[in-house]
Coordinates of N, CA, C and O in Angstrom, one line a residue:
X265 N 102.6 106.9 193.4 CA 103.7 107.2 194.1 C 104.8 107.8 193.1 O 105.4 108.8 193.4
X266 N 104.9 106.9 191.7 CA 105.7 107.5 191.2 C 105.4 109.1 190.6 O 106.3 109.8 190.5
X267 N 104.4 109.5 190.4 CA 103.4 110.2 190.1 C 103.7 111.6 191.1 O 103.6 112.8 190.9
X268 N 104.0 111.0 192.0 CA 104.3 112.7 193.3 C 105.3 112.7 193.1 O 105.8 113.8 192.9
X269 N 106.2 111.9 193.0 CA 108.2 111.7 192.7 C 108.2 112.8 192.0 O 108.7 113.9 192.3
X270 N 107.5 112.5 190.9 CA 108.2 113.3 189.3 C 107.6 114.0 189.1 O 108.1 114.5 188.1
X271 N 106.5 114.9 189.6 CA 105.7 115.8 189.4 C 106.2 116.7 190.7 O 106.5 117.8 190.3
X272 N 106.3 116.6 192.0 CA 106.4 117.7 192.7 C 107.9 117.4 193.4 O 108.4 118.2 194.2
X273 N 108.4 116.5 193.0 CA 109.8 116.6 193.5 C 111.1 116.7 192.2 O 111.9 117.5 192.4
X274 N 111.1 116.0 191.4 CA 111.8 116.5 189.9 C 111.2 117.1 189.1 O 112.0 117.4 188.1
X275 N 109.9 117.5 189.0 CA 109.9 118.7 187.9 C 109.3 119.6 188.7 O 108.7 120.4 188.0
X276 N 109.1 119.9 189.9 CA 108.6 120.8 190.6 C 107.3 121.8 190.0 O 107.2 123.0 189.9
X277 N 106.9 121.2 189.8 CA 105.5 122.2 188.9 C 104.2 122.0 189.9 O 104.5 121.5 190.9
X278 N 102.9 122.4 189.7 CA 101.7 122.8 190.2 C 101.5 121.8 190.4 O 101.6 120.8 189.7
X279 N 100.8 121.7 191.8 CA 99.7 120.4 192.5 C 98.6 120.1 191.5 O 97.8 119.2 191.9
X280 N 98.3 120.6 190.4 CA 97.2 120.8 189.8 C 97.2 119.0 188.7 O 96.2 118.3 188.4
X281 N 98.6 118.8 188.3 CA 99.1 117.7 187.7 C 98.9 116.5 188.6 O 98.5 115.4 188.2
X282 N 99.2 116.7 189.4 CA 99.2 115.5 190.8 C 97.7 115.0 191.0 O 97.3 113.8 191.2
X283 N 97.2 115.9 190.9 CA 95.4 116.0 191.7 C 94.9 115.3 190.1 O 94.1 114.4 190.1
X284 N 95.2 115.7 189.0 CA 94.8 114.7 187.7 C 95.4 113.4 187.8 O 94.9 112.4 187.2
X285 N 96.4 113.2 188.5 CA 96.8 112.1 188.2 C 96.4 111.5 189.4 O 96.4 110.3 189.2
X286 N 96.1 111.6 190.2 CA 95.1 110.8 191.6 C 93.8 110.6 191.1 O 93.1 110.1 192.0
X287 N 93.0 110.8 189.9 CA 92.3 110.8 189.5 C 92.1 109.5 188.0 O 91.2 108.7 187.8
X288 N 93.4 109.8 187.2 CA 93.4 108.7 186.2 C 93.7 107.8 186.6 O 93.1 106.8 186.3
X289 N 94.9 107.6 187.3 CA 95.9 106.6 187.8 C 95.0 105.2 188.5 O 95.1 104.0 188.4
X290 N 94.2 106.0 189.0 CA 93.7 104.4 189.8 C 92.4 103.8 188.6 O 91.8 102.7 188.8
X291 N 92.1 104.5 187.6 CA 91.0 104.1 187.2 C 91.2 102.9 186.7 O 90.6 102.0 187.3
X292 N 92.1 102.5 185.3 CA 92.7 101.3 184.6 C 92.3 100.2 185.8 O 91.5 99.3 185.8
X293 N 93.0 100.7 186.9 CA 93.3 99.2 188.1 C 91.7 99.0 188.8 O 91.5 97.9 189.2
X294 N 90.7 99.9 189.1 CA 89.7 99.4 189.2 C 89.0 98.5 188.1 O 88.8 97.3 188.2
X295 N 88.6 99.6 187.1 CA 88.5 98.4 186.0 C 89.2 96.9 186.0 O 88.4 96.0 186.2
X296 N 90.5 96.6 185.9 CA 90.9 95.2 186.2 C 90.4 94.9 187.4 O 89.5 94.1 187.2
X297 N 90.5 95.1 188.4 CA 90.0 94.0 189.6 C 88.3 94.0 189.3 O 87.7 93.5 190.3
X298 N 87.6 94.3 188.3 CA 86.4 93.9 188.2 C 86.5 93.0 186.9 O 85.6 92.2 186.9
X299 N 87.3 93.1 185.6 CA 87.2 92.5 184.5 C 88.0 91.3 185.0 O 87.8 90.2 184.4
X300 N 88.9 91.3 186.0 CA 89.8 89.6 185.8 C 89.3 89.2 187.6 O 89.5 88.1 188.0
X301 N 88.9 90.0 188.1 CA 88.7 89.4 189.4 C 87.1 89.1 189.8 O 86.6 88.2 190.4
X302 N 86.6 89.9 189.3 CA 84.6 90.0 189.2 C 84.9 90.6 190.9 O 84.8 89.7 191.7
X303 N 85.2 91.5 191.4 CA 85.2 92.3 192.3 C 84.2 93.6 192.6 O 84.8 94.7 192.7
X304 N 83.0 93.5 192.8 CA 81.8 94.3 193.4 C 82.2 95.9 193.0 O 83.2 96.3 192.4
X305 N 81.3 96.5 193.6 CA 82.1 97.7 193.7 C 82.3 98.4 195.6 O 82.8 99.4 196.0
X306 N 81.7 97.2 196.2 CA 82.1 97.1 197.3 C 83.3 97.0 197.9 O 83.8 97.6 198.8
X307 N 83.8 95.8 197.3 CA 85.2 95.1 197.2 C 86.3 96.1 196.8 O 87.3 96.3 197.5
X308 N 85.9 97.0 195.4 CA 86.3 98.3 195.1 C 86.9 99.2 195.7 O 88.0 99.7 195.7
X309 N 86.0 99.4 196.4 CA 85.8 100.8 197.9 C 86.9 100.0 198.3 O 88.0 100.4 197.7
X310 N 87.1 99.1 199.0 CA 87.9 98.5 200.4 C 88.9 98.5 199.9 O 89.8 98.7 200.7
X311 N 89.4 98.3 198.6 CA 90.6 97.8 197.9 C 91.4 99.2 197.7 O 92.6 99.5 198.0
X312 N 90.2 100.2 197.1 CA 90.3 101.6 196.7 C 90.9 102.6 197.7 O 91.7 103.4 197.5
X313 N 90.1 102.3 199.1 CA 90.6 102.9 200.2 C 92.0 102.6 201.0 O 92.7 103.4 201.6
X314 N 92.4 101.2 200.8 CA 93.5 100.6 201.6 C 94.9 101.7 200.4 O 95.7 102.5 200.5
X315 N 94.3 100.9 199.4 CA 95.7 101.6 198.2 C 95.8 103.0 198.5 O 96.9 103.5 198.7
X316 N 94.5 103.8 198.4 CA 94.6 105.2 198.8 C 95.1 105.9 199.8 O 95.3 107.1 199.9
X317 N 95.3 104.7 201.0 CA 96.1 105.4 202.6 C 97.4 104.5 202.3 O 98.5 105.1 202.5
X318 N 97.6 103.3 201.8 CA 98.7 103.4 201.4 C 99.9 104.6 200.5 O 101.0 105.2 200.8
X319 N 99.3 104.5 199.8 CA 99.8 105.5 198.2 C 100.2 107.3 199.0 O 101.1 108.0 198.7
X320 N 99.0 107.6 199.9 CA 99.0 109.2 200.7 C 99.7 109.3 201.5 O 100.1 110.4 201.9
X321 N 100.4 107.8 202.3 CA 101.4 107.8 203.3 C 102.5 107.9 202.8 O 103.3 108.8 203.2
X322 N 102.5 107.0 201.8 CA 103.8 106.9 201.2 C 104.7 108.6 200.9 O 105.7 109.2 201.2
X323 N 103.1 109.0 199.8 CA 103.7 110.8 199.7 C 103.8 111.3 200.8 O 105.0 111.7 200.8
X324 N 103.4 111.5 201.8 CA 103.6 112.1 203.3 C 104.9 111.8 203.3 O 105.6 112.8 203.1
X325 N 105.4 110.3 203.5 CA 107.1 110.0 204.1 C 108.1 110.4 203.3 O 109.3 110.6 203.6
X326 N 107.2 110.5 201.6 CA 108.6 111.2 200.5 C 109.1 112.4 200.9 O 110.3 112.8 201.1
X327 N 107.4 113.5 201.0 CA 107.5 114.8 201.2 C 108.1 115.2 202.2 O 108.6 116.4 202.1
X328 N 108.2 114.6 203.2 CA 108.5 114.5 205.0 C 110.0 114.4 204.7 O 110.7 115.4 205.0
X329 N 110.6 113.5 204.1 CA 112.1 113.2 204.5 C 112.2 114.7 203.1 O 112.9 115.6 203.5
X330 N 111.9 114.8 202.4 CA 112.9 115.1 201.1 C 112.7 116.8 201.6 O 113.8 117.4 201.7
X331 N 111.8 117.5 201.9 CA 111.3 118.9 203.0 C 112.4 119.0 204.0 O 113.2 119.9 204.1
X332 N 112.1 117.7 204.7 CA 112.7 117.9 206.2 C 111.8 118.1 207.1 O 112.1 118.3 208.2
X333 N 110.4 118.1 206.7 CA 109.4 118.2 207.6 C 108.6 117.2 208.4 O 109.1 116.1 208.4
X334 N 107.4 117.4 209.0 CA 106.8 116.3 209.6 C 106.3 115.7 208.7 O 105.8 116.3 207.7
X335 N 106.3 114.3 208.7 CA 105.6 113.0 207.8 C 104.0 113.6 208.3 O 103.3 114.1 207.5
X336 N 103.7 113.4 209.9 CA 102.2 112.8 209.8 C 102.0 114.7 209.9 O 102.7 115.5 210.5
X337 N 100.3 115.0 208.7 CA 99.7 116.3 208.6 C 99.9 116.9 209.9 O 100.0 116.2 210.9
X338 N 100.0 118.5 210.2 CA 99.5 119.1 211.5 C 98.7 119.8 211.5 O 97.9 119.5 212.3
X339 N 98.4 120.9 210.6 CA 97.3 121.4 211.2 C 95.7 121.7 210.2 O 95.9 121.2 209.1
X340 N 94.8 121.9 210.2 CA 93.5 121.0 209.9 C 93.7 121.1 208.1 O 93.5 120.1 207.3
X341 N 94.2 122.3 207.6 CA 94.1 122.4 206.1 C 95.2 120.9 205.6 O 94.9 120.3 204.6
X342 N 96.3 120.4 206.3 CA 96.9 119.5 206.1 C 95.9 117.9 205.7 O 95.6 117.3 204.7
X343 N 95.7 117.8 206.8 CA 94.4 116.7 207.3 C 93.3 116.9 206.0 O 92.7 115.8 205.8
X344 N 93.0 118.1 205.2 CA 92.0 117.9 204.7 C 92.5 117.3 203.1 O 92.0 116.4 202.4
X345 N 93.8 118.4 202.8 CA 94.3 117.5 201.7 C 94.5 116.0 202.0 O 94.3 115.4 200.9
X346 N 94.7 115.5 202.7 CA 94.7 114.0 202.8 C 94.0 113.5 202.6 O 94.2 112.6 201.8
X347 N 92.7 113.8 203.3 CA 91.7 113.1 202.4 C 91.3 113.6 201.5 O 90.7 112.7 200.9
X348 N 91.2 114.5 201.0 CA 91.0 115.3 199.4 C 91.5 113.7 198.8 O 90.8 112.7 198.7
X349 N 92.8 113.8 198.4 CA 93.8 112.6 198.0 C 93.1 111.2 198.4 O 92.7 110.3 197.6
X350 N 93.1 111.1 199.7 CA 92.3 109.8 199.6 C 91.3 109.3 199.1 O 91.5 108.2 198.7
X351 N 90.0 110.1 199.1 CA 88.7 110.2 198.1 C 89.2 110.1 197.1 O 89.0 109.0 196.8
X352 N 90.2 110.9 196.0 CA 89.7 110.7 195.3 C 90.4 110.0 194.5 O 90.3 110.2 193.3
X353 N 91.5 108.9 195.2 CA 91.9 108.1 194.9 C 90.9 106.4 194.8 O 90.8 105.4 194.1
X354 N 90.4 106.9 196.0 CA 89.3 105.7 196.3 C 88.0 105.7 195.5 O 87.4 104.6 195.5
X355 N 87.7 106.7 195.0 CA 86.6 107.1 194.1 C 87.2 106.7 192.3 O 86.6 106.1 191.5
X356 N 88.5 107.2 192.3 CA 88.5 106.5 191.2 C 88.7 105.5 191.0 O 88.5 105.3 189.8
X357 N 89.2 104.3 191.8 CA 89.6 103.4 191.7 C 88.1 102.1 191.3 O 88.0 101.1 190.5
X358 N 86.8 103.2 192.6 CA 85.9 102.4 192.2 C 84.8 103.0 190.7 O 84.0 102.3 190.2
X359 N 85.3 104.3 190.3 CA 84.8 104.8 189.4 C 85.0 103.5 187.9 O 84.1 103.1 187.0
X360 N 86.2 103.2 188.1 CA 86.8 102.3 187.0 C 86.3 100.6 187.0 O 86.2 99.8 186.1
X361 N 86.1 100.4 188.4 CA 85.2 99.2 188.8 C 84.0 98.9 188.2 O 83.5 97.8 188.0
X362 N 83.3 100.4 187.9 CA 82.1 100.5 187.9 C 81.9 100.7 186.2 O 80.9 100.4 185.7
X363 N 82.8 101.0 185.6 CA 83.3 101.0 184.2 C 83.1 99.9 183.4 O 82.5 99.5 182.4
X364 N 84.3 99.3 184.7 CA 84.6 97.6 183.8 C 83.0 96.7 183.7 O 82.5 95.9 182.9
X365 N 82.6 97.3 185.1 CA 81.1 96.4 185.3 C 79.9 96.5 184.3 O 79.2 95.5 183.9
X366 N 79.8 97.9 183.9 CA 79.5 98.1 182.4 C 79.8 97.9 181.2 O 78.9 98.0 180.3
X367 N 81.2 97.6 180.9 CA 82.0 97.4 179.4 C 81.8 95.8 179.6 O 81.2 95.2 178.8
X368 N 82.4 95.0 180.8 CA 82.2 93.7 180.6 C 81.1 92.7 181.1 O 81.0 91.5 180.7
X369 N 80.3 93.3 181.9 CA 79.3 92.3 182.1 C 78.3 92.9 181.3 O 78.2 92.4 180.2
X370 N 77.0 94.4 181.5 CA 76.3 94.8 180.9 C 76.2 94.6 179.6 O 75.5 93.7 179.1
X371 N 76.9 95.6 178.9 CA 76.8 96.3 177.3 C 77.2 94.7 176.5 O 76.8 94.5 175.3
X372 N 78.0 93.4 177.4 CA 77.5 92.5 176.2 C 76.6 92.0 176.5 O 75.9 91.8 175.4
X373 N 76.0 91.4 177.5 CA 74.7 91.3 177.5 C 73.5 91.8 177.0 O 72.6 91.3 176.5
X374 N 73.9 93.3 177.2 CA 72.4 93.9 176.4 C 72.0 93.6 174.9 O 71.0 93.7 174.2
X375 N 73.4 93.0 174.8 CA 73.3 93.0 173.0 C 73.2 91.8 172.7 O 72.9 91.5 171.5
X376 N 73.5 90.8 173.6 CA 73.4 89.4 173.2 C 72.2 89.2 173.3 O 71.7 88.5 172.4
X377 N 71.5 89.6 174.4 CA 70.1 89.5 174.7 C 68.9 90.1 173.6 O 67.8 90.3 174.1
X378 N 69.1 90.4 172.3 CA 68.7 91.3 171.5 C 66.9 90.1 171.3 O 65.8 90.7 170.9
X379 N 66.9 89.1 171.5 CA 65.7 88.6 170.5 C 64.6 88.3 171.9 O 63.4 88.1 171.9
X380 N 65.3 88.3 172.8 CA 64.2 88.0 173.8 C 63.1 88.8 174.1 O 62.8 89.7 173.4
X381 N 62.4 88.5 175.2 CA 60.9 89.5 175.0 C 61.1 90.2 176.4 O 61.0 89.7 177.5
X382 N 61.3 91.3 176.2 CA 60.8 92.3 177.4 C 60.2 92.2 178.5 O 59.1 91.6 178.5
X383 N 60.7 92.6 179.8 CA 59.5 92.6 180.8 C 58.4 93.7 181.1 O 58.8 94.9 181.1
X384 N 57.4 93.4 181.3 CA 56.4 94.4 181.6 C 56.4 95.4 182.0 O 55.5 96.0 181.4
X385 N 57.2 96.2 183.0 CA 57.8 97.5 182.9 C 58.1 98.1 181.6 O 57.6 99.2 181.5
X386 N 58.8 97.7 180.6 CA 59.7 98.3 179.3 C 58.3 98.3 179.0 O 57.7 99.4 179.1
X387 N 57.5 97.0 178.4 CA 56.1 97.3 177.7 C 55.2 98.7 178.3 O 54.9 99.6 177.5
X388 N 55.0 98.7 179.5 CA 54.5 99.8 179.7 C 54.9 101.0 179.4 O 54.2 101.9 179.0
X389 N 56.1 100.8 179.6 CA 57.0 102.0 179.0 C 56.9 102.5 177.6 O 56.6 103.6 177.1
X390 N 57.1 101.2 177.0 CA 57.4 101.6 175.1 C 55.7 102.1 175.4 O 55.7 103.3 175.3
X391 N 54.7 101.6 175.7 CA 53.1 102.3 175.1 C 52.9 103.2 175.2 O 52.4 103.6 174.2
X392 N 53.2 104.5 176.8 CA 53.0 105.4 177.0 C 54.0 106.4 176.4 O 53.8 107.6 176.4
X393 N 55.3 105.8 175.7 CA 55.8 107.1 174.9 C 55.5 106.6 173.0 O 55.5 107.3 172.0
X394 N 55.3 105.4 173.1 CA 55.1 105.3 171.4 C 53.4 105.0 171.2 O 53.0 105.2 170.1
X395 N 52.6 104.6 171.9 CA 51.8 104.9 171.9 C 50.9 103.0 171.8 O 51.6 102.0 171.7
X396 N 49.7 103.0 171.9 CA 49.2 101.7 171.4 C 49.0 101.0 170.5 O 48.9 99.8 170.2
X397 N 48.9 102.7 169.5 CA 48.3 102.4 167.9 C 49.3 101.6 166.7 O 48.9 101.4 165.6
X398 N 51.0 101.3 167.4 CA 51.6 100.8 166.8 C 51.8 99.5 166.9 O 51.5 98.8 167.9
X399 N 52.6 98.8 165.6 CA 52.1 97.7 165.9 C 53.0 96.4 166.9 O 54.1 96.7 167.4
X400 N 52.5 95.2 167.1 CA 53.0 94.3 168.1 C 54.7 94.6 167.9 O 55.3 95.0 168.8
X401 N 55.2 94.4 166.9 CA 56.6 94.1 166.2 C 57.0 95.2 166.5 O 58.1 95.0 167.1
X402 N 56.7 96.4 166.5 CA 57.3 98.0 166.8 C 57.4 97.9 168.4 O 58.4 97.8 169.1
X403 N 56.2 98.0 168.8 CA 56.2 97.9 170.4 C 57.2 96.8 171.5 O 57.9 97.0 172.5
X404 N 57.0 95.6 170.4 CA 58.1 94.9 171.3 C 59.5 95.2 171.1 O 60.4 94.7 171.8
X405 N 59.6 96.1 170.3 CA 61.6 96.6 169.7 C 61.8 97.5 170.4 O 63.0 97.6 170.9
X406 N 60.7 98.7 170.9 CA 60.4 99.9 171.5 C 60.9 99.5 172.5 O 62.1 99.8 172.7
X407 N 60.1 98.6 173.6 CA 60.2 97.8 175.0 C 61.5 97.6 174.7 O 62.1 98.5 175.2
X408 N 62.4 96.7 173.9 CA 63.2 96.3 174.1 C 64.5 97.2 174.2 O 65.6 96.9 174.8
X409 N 64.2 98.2 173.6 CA 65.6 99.3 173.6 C 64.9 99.7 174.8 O 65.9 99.4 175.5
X410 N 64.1 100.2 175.7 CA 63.8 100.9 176.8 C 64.5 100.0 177.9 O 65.1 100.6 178.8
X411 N 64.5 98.5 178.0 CA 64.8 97.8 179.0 C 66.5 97.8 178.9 O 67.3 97.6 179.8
X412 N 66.9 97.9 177.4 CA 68.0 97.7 177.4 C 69.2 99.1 178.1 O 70.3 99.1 178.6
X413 N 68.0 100.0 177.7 CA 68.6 101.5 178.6 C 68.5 101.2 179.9 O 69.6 101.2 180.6
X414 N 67.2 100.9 180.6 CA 67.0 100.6 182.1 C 68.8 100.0 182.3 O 69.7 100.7 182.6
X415 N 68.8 98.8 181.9 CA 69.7 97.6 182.3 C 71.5 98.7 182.4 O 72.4 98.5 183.2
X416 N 71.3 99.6 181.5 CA 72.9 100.1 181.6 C 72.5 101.2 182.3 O 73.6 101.3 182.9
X417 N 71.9 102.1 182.7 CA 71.1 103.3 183.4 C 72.3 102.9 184.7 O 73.5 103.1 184.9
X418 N 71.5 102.5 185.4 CA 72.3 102.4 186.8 C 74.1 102.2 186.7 O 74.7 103.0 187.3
X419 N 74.9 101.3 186.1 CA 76.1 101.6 186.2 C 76.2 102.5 185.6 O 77.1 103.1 186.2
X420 N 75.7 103.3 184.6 CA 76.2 104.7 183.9 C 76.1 105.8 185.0 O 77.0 106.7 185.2
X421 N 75.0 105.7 185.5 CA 74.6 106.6 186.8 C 76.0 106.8 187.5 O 76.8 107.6 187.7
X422 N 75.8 105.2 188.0 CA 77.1 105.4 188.9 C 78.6 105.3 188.7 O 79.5 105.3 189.6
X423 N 78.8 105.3 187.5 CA 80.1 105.8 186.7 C 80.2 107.2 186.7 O 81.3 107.8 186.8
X424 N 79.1 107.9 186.5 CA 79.2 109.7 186.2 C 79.3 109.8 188.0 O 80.5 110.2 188.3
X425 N 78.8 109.5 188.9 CA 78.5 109.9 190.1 C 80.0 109.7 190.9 O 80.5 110.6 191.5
X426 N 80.5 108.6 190.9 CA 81.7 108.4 190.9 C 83.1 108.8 190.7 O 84.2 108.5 191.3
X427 N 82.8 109.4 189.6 CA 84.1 110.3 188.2 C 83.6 111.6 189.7 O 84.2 112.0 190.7
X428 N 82.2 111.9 189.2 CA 82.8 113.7 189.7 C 82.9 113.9 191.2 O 83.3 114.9 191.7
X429 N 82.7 112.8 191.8 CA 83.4 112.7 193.2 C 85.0 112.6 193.0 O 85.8 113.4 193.5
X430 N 85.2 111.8 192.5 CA 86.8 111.9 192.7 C 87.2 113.2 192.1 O 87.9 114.1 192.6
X431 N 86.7 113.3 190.9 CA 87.1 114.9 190.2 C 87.4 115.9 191.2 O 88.3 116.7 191.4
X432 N 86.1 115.6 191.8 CA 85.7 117.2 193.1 C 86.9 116.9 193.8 O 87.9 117.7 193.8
X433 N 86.8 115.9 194.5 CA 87.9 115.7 195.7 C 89.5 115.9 195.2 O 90.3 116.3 196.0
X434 N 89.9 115.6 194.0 CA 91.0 115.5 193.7 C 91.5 116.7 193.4 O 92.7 117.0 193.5
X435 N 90.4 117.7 192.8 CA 90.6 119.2 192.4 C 89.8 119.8 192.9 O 89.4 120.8 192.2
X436 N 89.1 119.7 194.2 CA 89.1 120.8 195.2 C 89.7 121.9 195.6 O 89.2 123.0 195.8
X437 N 91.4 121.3 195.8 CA 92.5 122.0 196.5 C 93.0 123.2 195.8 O 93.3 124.3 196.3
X438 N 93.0 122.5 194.4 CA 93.6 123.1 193.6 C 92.2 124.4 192.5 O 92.6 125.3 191.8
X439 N 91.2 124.3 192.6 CA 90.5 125.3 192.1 C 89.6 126.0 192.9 O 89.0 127.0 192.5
X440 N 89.5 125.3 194.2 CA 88.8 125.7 195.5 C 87.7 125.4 196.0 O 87.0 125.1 195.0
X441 N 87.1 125.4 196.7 CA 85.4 124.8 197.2 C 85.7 125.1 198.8 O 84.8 124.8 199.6

């Protein structure tokens, strides 16, 4: 909110600043509601979406009184920035969720877990790219960094997958699609 104040009403400059900052702004706070709350990235979404129709209303009623215009959107290009804004407020908010769920549950795990033995997937894995002919002690280290990739794979997935949805949505308007 403060964010549309000072960007499109006291320094009057390009939607292009706004649409970056609908994008960083919520990140930090998803991250917290998963590092101090242990909050899903389900929980994320719900939390991500409410703040995001909160936060898009709010600019509506700034823009609305401070214009002189109508608060609620009228005609369809209105309606779509809204949700442009909304997504990708709610995308970042869970992008950052999905962050924290990597920085604080995964990546220490993966490393604390360093002496244990692999599961059979990784094994199959390390043989078919390093081969049989190496030995037990190589193969099980091999396995072991393969599972350790498996294990952060999916939140990283869905960290990048998340980022360029809100990216897209947030700077749609402003570079076009």
């Amino acid at each position: 909110m403060a964010a549309h104040i000072l960007i499109t009403i006291i320094l009057d400059i390009t939607p292009l600043y706004l649409r970056l900052a609908s994008v960083v702004i919520p990140l930090p706070f998803g991250f917290l509601i998963h590092s101090h709350l242990k909050i899903g990235w389900r929980g994320a979404l719900a939390v991500g979406l409410l703040t995001a129709a909160i936060a898009v209303t709010c600019m509506l009623t700034v823009t609305g009184i401070n214009d002189n215009v109508p608060i609620v959107p009228g005609p369809w290009i209105e309606w779509r920035e809204v949700i442009e804004y909304t997504a990708s407020i709610a995308l970042a908010f869970v992008t950052g969720n999905i962050l924290g769920f990597l920085i604080v549950d995964v990546l220490p795990k993966t490393v604390t877990q360093g002496g244990g033995k692999p599961n059979p997937l990784a094994y199959k894995a390390a043989g078919l790219l390093v081969g049989r002919h190496v030995g037990a002690e190589h193969l099980r280290r091999r396995a072991r960094i393969i599972q350790d990739l498996m294990t952060a794979a999916g939140p990283t997935v869905g960290v990048m997958g998340t980022a360029a949805g809100s990216l897209y949505a947030g700077l749609k308007g402003v570079i076009g699609g």
